[in-house]
Amino acid sequence: MTAVAEAASTQAKPRERWTDNKWVQRAIVWGALLALYELLAIILGDFYLASLEDIVSGFGQIVEEGRIPTVLTSLEHLLVGFALAAAVGIPIGVAMGRSFVVDQVIGMYVRGLFVTSLAALLPLLIILFGVGFRFQVAVVFLFSVFFVIVNTAAGARAVPRQLMRTAEAFCVSPTRRFTAVVLPSSLPYIVIGLRLAVANAYTGMVLAELWVGVGTGGILKNMGQNRDLPKFFAMVLLITALAAFSSYLIRVLEKRLMPWAKEVRAA
Amino acid sequence: MFLELDSVGRTFVLERRKHTEELCVLEGISFGVAEGSFVAICGPSGCGKSTLLRLIHGLQQPDAGEIRVRGERVTAPSLDRGMVFQHHNLMPWRTVIRNVELGLEAQKLSKAEARSRAERWLDKVGLSDFASYYPAQLSGGMQQRVGLARALAIDPAILLMDEPFGALDAQTRVLLQEELERIWEANAKTVVFITHDIEEALFLADRVIVMSARPGRIIADIAVDAARPRREQWRAAPEFAQLKGEIWKLLRSGQQEALLEEVSP
Ligand SMILES: Nc1ncnc2c1ncn2[C@@H]1O[C@H](COP(=O)(O)OP(=O)(O)OP(=O)(O)O)[C@@H](O)[C@H]1O
Ligand SMILES: [Mg+2]
């Protein structure tokens, strides 16, 4: 590397104070929230809220009772449904964004279903798929696919015309232009779509299970009916953590797939 | 003639809500370019210079007249013509070297061959140390140089350049002009170079074609017979100043004519 390149990579960073560390900041905020919650739990009593210690022991009970494999089965439905949503949603979204005809033909249905309350369709889905694996996957799929389609379409529509024209000028074939320009240009939108979709996939997963009283949702239903609050809260927290972790995984993927965005930000 | 334009015209149709509007951008453009010569086209902003270059490249089609290269009508882009855009138009998700390789992907080259060719051109524009950078990490002048390397890498017979140095500061521009002169001398390409900078046109070109304001027409075709290599001495020559004054007057009268026409149709 030359002196110029080196100078660019070894920029002097301003000195950090310990309060600037994001983990310190998070610890302070979370600590305060937890303390507030504990206070509220003491005031309201354990009929309404479970205290923190109870939730922790509730978690232990969940593990002992062998609930974790059930959660894993639910996650399997989620994964299959979400993967299907991505596999179907991204191509449809790209087609909608790039083709006026496709947008006219299927855009209406996509936008219509996007604003429909999908929960209202659950009885129909039970008629179609029963209450087993296929039903669970279908609900997860429907809860997530529209976010993928709508965002991917927005990204494909926003591909700079200049860059398409540049690719054309350098004789990049129309099919190659898809992979060389349309996809990388839409990628930030696709990732946003996937992140919204995964959050909704969890909603769909739990909702579907609540409806037919199986899996993780079924466990939650029982715990709620039995007023088993510590276990109930522990379970809800577990699902929330899993959803947050999934979203985080997609962000990691985003950084992997879009090194140009990361390096530019860091520079 | 190597490159021929035969009464080329282009009109854009603009769809308004209730009616359509026609905007005549180019009218009766005819000129020929000999192989290996360097032609600059000068004209006021909005007179259709970029449009003309896109027509020559084949990215757009004229709706009057014809453009021929080696006697063959231009109907689509080809790797025989390399374009350097007014805005660099680099792919943000490709590293510098991958951007230079863009046009090489359509050619039947092995990966290693394409890479070494791209490296060679990157070196010629002085950016070999930045091969793995992303465009957003470069300065404006460096981005333009990548655009130049990208067009040169496909080894086109005709190099089409659209105000490639327009957005740069004076010093960088002069440096790049000299670099371009050197590259052109070494490679004997036919160049059509758009600029609204008269000095730039005079410094680089064998011929300066002056266009009027919209609708763009050719109002003068001036030969620049200075010995090469020109370097800095040419800029200081009295003939340089004289030609500059002449073109300046032409541009002004062309613009005034267009203004008068708009007032009294
Ligand atoms: N696709 C298009 N649709 C409609 N009008 C267009 C289109 N492209 C160009 N024009 C019009 O054609 C005219 C000439 O545009 P062009 O970009 O060729 O100008 P230019 O001479 O390159 O100007 P500049 O020096 O500012 O780059 C402008 O008035 C512009 O509005
Ligand atoms: Mg222009």
PDB file of C-alpha atoms and ligand atoms in Angstrom, chain B residues 50 86 162-163, ligand 2:
ATOM      1  CA  SER B  50     -25.072  14.368 -24.146  1.00  0.00           C
ATOM      2  CA  GLN B  86     -20.873  12.955 -17.545  1.00  0.00           C
ATOM      3  CA  ASP B 162     -19.113  13.396 -22.031  1.00  0.00           C
ATOM      4  CA  GLU B 163     -17.638  16.285 -20.069  1.00  0.00           C
TER       5      GLU B 163
HETATM    6 MG    MG C   2     -24.585  16.786 -20.926  1.00  0.00          MG
END
